[in-house]
Structures are given as C-alpha cells and as structure tokens.
Backbone as numpy.savetxt, mean C-alpha at the origin, in Angstrom:
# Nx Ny Nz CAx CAy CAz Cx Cy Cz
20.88 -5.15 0.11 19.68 -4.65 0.78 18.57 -4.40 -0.25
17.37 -5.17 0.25 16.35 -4.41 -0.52 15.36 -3.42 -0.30
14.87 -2.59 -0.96 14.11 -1.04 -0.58 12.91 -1.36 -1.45
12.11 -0.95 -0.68 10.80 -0.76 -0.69 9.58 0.29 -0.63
9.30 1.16 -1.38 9.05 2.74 -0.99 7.06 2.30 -1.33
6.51 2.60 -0.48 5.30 2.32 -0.34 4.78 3.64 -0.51
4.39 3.66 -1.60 2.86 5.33 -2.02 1.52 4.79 -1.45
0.71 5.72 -1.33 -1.19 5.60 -1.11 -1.76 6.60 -1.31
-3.40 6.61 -1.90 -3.71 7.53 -2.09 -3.45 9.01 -2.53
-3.06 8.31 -3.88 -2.38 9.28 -4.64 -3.34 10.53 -4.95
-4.39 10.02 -5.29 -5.54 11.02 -5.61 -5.54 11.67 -6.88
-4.88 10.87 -8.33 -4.71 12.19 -9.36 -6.28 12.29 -9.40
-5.80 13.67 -9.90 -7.07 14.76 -10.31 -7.12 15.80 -9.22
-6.41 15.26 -7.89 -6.41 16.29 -6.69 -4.59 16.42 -6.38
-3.57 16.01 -7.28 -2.76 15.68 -6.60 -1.61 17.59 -6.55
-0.74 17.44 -6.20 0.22 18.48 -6.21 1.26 18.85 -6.48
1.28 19.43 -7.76 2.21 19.62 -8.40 3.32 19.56 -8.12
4.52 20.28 -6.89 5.49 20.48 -6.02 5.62 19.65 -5.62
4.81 18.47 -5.13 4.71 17.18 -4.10 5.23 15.63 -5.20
4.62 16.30 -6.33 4.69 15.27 -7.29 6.17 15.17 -8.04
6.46 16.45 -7.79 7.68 16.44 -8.42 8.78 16.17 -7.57
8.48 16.95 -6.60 9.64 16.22 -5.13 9.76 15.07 -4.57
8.48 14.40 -5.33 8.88 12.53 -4.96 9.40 11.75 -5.96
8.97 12.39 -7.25 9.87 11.57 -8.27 11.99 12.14 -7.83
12.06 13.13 -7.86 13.49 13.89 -7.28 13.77 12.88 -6.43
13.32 12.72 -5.40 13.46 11.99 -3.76 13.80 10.34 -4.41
12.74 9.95 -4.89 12.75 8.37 -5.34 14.32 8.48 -6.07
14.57 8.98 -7.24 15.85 8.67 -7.75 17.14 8.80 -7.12
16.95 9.36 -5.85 18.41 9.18 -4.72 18.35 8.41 -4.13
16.71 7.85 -3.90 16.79 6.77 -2.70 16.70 5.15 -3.37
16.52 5.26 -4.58 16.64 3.61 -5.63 15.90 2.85 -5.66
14.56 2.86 -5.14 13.63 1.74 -4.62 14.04 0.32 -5.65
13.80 -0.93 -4.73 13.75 -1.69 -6.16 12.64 -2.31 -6.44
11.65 -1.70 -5.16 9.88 -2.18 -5.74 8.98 -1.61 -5.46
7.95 -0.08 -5.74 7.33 0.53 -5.26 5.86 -0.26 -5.33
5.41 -0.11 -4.05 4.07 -0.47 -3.67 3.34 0.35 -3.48
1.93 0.67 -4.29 0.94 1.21 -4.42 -0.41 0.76 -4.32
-0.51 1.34 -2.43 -1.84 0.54 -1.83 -3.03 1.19 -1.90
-3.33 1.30 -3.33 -5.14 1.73 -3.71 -5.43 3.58 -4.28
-6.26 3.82 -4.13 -7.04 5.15 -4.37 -5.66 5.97 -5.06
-5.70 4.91 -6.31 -4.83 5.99 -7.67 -5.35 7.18 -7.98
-6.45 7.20 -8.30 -6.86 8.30 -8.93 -8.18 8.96 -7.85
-8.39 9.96 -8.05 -9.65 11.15 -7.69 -11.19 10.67 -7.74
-11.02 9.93 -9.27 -12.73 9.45 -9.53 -12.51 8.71 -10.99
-11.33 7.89 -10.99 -11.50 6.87 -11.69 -11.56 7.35 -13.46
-10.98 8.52 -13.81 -11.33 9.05 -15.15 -10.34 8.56 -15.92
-9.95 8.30 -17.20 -8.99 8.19 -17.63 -7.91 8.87 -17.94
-7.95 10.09 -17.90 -6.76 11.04 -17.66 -6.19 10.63 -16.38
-6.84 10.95 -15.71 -6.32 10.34 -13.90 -5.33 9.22 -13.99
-5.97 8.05 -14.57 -5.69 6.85 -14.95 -4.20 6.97 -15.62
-4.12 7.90 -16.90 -2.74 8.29 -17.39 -1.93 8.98 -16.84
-2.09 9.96 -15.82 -1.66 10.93 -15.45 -0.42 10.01 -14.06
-1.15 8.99 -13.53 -0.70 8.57 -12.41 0.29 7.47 -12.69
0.07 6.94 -14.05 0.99 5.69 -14.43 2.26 6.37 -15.02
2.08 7.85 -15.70 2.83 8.16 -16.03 4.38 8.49 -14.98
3.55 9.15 -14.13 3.62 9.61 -12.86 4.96 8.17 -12.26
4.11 7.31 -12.31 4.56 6.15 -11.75 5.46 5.72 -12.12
5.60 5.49 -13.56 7.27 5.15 -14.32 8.36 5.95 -14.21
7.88 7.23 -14.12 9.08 8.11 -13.35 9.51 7.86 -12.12
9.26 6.37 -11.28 9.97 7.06 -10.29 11.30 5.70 -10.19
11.20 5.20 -11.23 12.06 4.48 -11.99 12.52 2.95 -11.22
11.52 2.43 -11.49 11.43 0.96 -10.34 10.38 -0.17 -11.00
10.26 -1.07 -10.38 9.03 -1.86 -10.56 8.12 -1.53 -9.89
6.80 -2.26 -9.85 6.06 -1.56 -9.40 4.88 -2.62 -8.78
4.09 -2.43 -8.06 2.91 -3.43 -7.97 1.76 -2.58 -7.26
0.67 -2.92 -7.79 -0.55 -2.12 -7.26 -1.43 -2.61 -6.87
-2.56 -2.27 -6.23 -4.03 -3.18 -6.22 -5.14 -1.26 -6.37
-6.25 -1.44 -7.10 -6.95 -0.75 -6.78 -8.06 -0.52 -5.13
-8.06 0.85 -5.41 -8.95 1.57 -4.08 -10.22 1.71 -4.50
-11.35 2.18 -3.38 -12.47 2.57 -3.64 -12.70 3.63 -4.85
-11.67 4.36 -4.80 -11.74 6.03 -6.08 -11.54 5.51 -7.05
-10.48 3.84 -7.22 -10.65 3.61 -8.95 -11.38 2.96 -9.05
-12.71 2.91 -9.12 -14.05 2.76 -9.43 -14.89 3.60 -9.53
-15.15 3.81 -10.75 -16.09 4.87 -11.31 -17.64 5.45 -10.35
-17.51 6.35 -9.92 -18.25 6.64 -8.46 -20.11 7.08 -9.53
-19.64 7.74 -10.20 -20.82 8.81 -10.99 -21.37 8.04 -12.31
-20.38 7.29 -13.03 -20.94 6.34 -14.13 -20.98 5.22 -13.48
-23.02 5.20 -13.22 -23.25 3.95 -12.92 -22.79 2.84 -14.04
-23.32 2.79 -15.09 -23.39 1.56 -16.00 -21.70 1.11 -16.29
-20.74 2.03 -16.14 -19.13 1.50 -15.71 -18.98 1.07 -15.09
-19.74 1.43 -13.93 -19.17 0.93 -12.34 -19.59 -0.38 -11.97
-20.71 -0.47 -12.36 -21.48 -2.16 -12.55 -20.93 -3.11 -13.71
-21.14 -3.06 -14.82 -20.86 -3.97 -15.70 -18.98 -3.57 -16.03
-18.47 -2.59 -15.72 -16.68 -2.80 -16.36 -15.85 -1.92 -15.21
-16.18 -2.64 -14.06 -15.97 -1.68 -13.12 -13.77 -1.28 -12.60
-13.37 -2.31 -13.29 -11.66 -1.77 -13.34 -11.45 -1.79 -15.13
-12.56 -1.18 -15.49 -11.85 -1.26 -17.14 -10.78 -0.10 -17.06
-11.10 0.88 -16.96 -9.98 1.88 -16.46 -8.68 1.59 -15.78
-9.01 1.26 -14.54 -8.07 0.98 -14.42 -7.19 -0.19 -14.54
-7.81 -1.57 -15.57 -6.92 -2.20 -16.31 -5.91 -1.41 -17.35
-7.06 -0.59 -17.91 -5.97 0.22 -19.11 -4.80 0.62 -18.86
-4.35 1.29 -17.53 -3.07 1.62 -17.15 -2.82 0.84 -16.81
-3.08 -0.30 -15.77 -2.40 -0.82 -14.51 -2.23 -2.09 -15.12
-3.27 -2.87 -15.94 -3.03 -4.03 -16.10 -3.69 -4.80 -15.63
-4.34 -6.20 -15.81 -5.87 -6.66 -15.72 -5.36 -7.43 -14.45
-4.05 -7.46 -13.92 -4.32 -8.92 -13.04 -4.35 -7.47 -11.51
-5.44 -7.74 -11.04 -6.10 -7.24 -9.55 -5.37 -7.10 -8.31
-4.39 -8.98 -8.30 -3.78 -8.93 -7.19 -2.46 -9.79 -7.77
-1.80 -9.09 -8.21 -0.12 -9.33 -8.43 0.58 -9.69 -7.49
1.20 -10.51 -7.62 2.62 -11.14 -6.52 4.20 -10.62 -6.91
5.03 -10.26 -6.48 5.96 -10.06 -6.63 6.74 -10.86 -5.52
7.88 -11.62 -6.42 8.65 -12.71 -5.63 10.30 -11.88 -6.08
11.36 -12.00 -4.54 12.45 -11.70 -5.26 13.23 -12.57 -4.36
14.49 -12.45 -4.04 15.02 -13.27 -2.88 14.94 -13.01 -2.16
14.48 -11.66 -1.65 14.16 -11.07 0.00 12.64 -10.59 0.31
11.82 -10.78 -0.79 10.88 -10.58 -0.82 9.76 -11.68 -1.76
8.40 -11.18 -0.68 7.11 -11.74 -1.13 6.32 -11.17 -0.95
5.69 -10.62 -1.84 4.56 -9.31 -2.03 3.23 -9.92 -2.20
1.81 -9.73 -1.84 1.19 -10.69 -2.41 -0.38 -9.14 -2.41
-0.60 -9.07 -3.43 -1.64 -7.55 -3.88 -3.05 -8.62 -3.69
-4.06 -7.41 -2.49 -5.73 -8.10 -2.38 -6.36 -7.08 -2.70
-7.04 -7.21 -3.66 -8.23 -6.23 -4.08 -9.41 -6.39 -2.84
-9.46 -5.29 -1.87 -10.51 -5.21 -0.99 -11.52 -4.54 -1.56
-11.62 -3.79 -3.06 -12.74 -2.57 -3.29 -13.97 -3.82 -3.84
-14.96 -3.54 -3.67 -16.34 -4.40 -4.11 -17.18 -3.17 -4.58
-17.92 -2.79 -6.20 -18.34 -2.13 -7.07 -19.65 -1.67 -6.32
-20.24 -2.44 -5.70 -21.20 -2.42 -4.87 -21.15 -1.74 -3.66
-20.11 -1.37 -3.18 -19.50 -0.84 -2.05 -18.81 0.66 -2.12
-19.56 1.42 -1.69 -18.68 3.01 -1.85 -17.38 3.10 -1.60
-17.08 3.13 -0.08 -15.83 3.24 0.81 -15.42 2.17 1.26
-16.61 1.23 1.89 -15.79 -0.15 2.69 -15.68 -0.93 2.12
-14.19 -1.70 2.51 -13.56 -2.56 1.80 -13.99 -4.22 2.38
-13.38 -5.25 1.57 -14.03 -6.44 2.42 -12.45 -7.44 1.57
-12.16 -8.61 2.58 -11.68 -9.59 2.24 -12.45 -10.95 1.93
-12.62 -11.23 1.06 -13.22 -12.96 0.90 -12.61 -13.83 1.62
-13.41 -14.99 1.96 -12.55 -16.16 2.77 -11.87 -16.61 1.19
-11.89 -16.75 0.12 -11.28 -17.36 -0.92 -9.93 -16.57 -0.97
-10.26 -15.27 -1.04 -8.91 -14.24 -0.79 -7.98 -14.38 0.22
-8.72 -14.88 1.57 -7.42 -15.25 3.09 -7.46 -16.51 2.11
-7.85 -17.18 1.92 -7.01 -19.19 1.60 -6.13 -18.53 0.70
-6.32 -17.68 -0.57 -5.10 -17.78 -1.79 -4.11 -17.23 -1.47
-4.06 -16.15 -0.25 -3.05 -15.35 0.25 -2.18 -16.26 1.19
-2.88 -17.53 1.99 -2.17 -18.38 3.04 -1.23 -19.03 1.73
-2.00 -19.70 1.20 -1.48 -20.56 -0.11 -0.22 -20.32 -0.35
-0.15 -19.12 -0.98 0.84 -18.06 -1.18 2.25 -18.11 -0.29
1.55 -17.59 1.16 2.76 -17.46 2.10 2.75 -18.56 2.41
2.74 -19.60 2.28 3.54 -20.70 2.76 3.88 -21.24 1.65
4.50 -20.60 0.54 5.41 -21.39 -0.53 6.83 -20.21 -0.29
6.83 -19.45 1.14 7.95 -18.24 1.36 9.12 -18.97 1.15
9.95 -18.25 0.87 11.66 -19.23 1.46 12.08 -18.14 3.17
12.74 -19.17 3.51 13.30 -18.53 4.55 13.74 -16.69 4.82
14.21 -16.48 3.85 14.98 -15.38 4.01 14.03 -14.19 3.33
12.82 -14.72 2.75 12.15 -13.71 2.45 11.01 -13.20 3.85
11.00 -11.68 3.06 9.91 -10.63 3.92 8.50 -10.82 3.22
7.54 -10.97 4.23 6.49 -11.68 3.46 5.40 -10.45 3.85
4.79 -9.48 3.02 4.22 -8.49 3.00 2.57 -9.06 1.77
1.54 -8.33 2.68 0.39 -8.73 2.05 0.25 -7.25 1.77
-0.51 -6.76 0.98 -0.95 -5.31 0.36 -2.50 -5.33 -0.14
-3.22 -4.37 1.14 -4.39 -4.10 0.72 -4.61 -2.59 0.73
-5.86 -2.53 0.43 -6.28 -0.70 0.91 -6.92 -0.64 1.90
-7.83 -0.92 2.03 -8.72 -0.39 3.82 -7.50 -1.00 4.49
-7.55 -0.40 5.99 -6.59 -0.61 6.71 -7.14 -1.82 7.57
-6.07 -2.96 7.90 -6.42 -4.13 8.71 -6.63 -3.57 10.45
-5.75 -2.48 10.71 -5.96 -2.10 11.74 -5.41 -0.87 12.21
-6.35 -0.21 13.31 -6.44 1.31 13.02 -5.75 1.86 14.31
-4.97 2.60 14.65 -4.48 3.51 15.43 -5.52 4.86 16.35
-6.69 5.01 15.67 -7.47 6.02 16.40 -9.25 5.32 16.65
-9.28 5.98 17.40 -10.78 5.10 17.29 -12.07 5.49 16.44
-11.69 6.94 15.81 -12.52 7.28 14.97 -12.25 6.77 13.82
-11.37 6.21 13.76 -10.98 5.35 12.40 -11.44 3.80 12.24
-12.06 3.57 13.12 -12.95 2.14 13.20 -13.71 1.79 12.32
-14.51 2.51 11.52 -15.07 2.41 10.87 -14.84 2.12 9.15
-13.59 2.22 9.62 -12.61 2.05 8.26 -12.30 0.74 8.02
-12.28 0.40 9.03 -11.38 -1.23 8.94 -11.92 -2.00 7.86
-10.72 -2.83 7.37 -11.55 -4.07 6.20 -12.48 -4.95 6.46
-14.10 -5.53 6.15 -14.72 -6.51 6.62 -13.70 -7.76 6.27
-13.64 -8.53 7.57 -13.22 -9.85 7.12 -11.82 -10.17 7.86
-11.59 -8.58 8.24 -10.06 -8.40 8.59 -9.62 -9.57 9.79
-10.62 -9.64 10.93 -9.75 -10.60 11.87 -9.98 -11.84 11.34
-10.53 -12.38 10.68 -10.09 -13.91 10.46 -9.09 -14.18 9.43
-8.79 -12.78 8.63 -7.55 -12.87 7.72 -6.33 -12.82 8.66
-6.58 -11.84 9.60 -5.21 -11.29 9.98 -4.39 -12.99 10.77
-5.70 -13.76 11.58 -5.24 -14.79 12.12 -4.80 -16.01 11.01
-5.47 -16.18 9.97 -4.98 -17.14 9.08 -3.49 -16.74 8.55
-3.23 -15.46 7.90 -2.37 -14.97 7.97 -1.45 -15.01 8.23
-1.36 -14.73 9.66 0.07 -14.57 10.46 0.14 -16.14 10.71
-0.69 -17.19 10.78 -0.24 -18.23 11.46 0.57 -19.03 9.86
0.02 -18.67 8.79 0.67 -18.95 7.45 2.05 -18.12 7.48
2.67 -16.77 7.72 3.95 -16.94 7.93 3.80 -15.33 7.58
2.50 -14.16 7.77 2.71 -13.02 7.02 3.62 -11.99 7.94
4.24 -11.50 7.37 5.23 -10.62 8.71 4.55 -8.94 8.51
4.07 -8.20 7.58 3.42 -7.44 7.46 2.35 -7.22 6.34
1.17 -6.25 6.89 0.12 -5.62 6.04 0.27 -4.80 6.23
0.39 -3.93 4.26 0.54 -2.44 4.25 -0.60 -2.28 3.56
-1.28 -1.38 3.60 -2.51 -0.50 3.45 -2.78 1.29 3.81
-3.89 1.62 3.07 -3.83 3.12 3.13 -5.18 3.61 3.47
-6.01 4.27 2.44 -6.74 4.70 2.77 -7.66 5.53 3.57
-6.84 5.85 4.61 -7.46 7.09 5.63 -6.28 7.96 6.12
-5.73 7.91 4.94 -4.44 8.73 4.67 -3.53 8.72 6.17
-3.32 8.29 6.74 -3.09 8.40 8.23 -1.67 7.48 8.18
-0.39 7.76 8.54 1.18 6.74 8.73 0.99 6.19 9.51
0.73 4.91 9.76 1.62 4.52 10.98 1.93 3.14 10.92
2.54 2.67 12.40 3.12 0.95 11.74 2.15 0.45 13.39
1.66 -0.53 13.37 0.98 -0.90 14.43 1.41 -2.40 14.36
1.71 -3.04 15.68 1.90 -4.69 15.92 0.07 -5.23 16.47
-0.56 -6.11 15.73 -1.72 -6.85 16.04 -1.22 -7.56 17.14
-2.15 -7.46 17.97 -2.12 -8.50 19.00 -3.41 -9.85 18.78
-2.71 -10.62 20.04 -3.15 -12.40 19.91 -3.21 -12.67 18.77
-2.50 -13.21 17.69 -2.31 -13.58 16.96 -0.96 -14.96 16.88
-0.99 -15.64 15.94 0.23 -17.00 15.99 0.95 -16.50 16.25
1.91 -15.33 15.88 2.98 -14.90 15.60 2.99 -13.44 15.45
4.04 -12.30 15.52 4.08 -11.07 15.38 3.58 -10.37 14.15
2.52 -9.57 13.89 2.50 -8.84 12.42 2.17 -7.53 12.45
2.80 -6.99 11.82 2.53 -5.29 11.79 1.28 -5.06 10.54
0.54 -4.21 10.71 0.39 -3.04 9.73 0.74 -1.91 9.67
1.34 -1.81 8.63 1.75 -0.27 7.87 1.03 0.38 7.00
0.64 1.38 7.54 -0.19 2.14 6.94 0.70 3.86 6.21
0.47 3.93 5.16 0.94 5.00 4.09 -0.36 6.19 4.80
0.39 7.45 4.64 -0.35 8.45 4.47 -0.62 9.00 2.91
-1.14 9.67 2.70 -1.70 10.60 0.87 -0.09 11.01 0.84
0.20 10.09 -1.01 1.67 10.67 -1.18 1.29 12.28 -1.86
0.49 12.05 -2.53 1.03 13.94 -3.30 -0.20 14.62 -3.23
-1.27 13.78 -2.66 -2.59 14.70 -3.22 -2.96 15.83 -2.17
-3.65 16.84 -2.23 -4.12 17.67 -1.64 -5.24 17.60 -0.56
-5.69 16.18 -0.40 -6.42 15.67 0.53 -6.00 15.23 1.90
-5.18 15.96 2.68 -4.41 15.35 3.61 -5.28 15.98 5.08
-5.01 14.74 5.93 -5.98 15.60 6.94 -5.20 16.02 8.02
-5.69 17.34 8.59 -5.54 18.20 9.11 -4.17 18.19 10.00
-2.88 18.73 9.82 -1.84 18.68 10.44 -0.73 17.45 10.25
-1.63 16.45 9.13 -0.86 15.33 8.49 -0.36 15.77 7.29
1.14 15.71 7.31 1.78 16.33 5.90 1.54 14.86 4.87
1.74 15.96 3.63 1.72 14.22 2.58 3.46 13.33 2.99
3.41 12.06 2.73 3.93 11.40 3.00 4.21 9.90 2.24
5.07 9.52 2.86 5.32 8.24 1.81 6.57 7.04 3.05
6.41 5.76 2.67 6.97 4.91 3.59 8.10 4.48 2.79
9.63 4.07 3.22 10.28 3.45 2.74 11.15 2.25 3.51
11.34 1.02 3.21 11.72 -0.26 3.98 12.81 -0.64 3.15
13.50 -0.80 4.42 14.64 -1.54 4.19 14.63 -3.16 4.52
15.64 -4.14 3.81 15.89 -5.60 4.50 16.27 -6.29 3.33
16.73 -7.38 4.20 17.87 -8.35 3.95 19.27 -7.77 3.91
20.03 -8.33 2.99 21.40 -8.39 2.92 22.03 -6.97 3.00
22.30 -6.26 3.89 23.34 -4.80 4.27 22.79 -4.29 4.84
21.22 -4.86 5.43 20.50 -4.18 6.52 20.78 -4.69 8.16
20.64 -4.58 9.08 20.83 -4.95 10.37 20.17 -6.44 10.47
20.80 -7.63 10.86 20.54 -8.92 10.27 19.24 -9.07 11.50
18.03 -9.48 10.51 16.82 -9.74 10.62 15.84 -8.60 11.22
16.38 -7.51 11.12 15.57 -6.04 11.28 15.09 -5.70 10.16
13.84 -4.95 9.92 12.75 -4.69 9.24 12.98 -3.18 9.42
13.64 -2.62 8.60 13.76 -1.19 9.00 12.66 -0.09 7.82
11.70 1.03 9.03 10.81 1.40 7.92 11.27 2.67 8.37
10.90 3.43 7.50 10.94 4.88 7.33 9.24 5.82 7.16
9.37 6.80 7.93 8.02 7.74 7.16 8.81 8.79 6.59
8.75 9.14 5.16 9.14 10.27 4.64 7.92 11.67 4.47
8.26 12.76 5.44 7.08 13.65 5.31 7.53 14.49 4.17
6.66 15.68 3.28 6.81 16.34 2.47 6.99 17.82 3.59
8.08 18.40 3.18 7.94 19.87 3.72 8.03 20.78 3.35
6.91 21.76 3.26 6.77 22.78 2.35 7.37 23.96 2.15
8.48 23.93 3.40 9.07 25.06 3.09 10.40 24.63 2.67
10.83 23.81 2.63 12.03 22.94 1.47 11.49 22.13 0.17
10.26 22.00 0.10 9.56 21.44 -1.35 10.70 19.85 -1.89
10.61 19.45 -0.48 11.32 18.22 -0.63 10.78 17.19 0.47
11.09 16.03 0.59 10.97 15.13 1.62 11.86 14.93 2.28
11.38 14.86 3.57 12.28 14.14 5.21 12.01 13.57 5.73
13.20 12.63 6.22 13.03 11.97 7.06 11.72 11.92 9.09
11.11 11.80 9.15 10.21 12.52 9.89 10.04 10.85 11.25
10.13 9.71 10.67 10.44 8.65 11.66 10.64 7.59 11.05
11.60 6.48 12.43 12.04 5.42 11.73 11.66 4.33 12.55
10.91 2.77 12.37 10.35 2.02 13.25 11.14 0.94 12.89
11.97 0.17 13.61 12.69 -1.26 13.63 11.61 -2.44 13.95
11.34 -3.05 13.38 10.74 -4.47 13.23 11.88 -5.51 13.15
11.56 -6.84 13.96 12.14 -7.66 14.11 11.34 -9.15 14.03
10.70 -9.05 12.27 9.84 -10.23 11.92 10.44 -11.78 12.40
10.13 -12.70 13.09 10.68 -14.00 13.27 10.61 -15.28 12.24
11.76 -15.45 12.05 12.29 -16.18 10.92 11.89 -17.62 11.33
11.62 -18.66 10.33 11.42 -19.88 10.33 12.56 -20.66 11.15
C-alpha cells in the first residue's frame, strides 16, 4: 500500500507550536511514503519562514513534493517580488516549480498556479494543461494519477467562488479526458473531496485544510489529508482520510473517511 499525507497552508510565521509538533508525532506512526505540500508554505515569504518550514518538513520523515502559494511570494518587497520572485523559496525548496513524482502506484505531477503579478488569484496556462496531459498519458495502468495545485479547481461553498483557479475548466476537461483521477489543492483552508461533474471521466478534488497555522476559519480545526492505494488497499479504492487536530488531546483524529473508486484503463 501506498500513503500519501497531503499538508496546506502551513503558514510559518503564524504556525502552532502544539500543532506542529503533533503532526510530526502523528506522521511517524502513520509512515507516509510521499508528503504533498499544496502551496502557502510560509506567512510572507521571509527566509526564516522559508527555514523554519523545510526544517519542519524533513521531520516528518518521507519524501516530499511541493509547488509554491500566493504567501511564498514576497508580498511587501516589491523589487523581490518582481525581478526574483521564488528566490526564497528556491533556497529551501529547490528551483524546479512543478516536480513530478513517479512510483509504481503513483503519478504526482506539481502546477505552479501563483503569478508575481497576482496577489491571491491563481491561474493555469494552456502550456501548463498540455504539459500536465503530456504527463498523464505516459501513466501505467496501476498508477494513481494526482495533479497538485493551490487555488482550488473546485469549491464546495459558494462564497468560495471567487477562489477558484483562472483556467480551471478547460484544465479540468483536458485533464480528466488525459487520464487525471484527482486534484489536490488548498488555499482557503477548507477539507473536502468533491467529484466534478460533465467531464470524460470521474475526478475528484481534494482539498487540504491549514495543517498547523493559526489561521483557520471559524469552527474549522487545523487539519491534514491522508490516502491510501494500491497493493493492501481495497482493490481499486482510493481511500482518503481527513485528520483533524484536537485540542484537548494535542493530537490528531481521525474526523472522516471518503472511498473513491478512480476507473482504471
């Protein structure tokens, strides 16, 4: 079986001490063997932030793959934010934007939606849907084929509309008809797993709530996603987890579990 523990909106510079420490605890019982980290690492893009969160990150003793959020881009230093606008966060993370991770049960494929020019909203390029189709159709059979952005492809509330990625429905259709079985994304700190409709084929987004930071909105505990699949999981079930943080055990629980049943070639 492979595991998959999906963080977002980590927020260092806002994050929580107790929260931070009860997910590194939590991660080493539960084994991930690839944590996904969909955007807004840091608070405001500083370089402590920057260290604080990678550090953060190797503790929770896995591989790892990321794409930056709107926050790792320097909000207040204009002349960073324009001319070296992921120098920062190359320094920790590493210069390549949108990383792939290939294993035998998996295909990960990282889209930088943040544009320097752009505060909050995120956008997909049509060059970005072709390299991502590209991509998923070199899948093998037995792999789970997961795209990873930050703005969310699609939203559960309607005040959250405004969030959505530009570009999103002509990705989501190229996409799924190329072979994507889910998009995980974060950014409006909010869990949930949603199935797109009219589309080629079935695709969820999963959306992460804020794993440790103190920015959580109102009656949403911090939180974190974990997936199960392939080999010792229920044959061709997509099994996800929401892990909530609870404060009066200063640990994580189990809080819900959603069965997906992606369709195989």
């Amino acid at each position: 079986m492979t595991v998959v523990l999906q963080v977002s909106d980590t927020h260092f510079g806002t994050e929580r001490a107790e929260v931070v420490e009860a997910l590194v605890e939590w991660s080493a019982q539960q084994r991930p063997d690839l944590v996904v980290v969909s955007g807004d690492i840091t608070q405001r893009a500083r370089p402590q932030q920057f260290r604080a969160a990678r550090d953060w990150l190797d503790r929770l003793g896995a591989p790892w793959l990321a794409v930056p959020g709107n926050h790792d881009i320097p909000l207040f230093d204009v002349w960073t934010r324009f001319r070296r606008p992921y120098g920062r966060y190359s320094a920790a993370f590493g210069d390549d934007l949108e990383p792939v991770h290939q294993s035998h049960d998996l295909l990960v494929i990282g889209v930088n939606t943040t544009r320097p020019w752009r505060h909050q909203d995120g956008v997909v390029a049509a060059r970005q849907v072709d390299r991502v189709a590209q991509c998923l159709q070199g899948a093998t059979p037995g792999q789970l084929r997961i795209v990873v952005v930050h703005q969310p492809m699609g939203v559960a509330r309607a005040e959250d509309r405004r969030h959505v990625l530009r570009g999103h429905a002509a990705a989501l259709q190229r996409w799924a008809s190329a072979g994507a079985d889910l998009v995980m994304g974060g950014h409006i700190h909010l869990p949930y797993v949603r199935e797109m409709e009219r589309l080629a084929r079935p695709l969820w987004v999963v959306q992460a709530g804020t794993a440790v930071s103190r920015r959580v909105r109102a009656g949403v505990p911090n939180s974190v996603n974990l997936l199960r699949w392939g080999q010792g999981a229920a044959a061709g079930t997509c099994h996800i987890e929401q892990w909530d943080f609870s404060a009066a055990d200063r640990s994580f629980r189990l809080a819900r579990v959603t069965d997906l049943h992606p369709p195989r070639p």
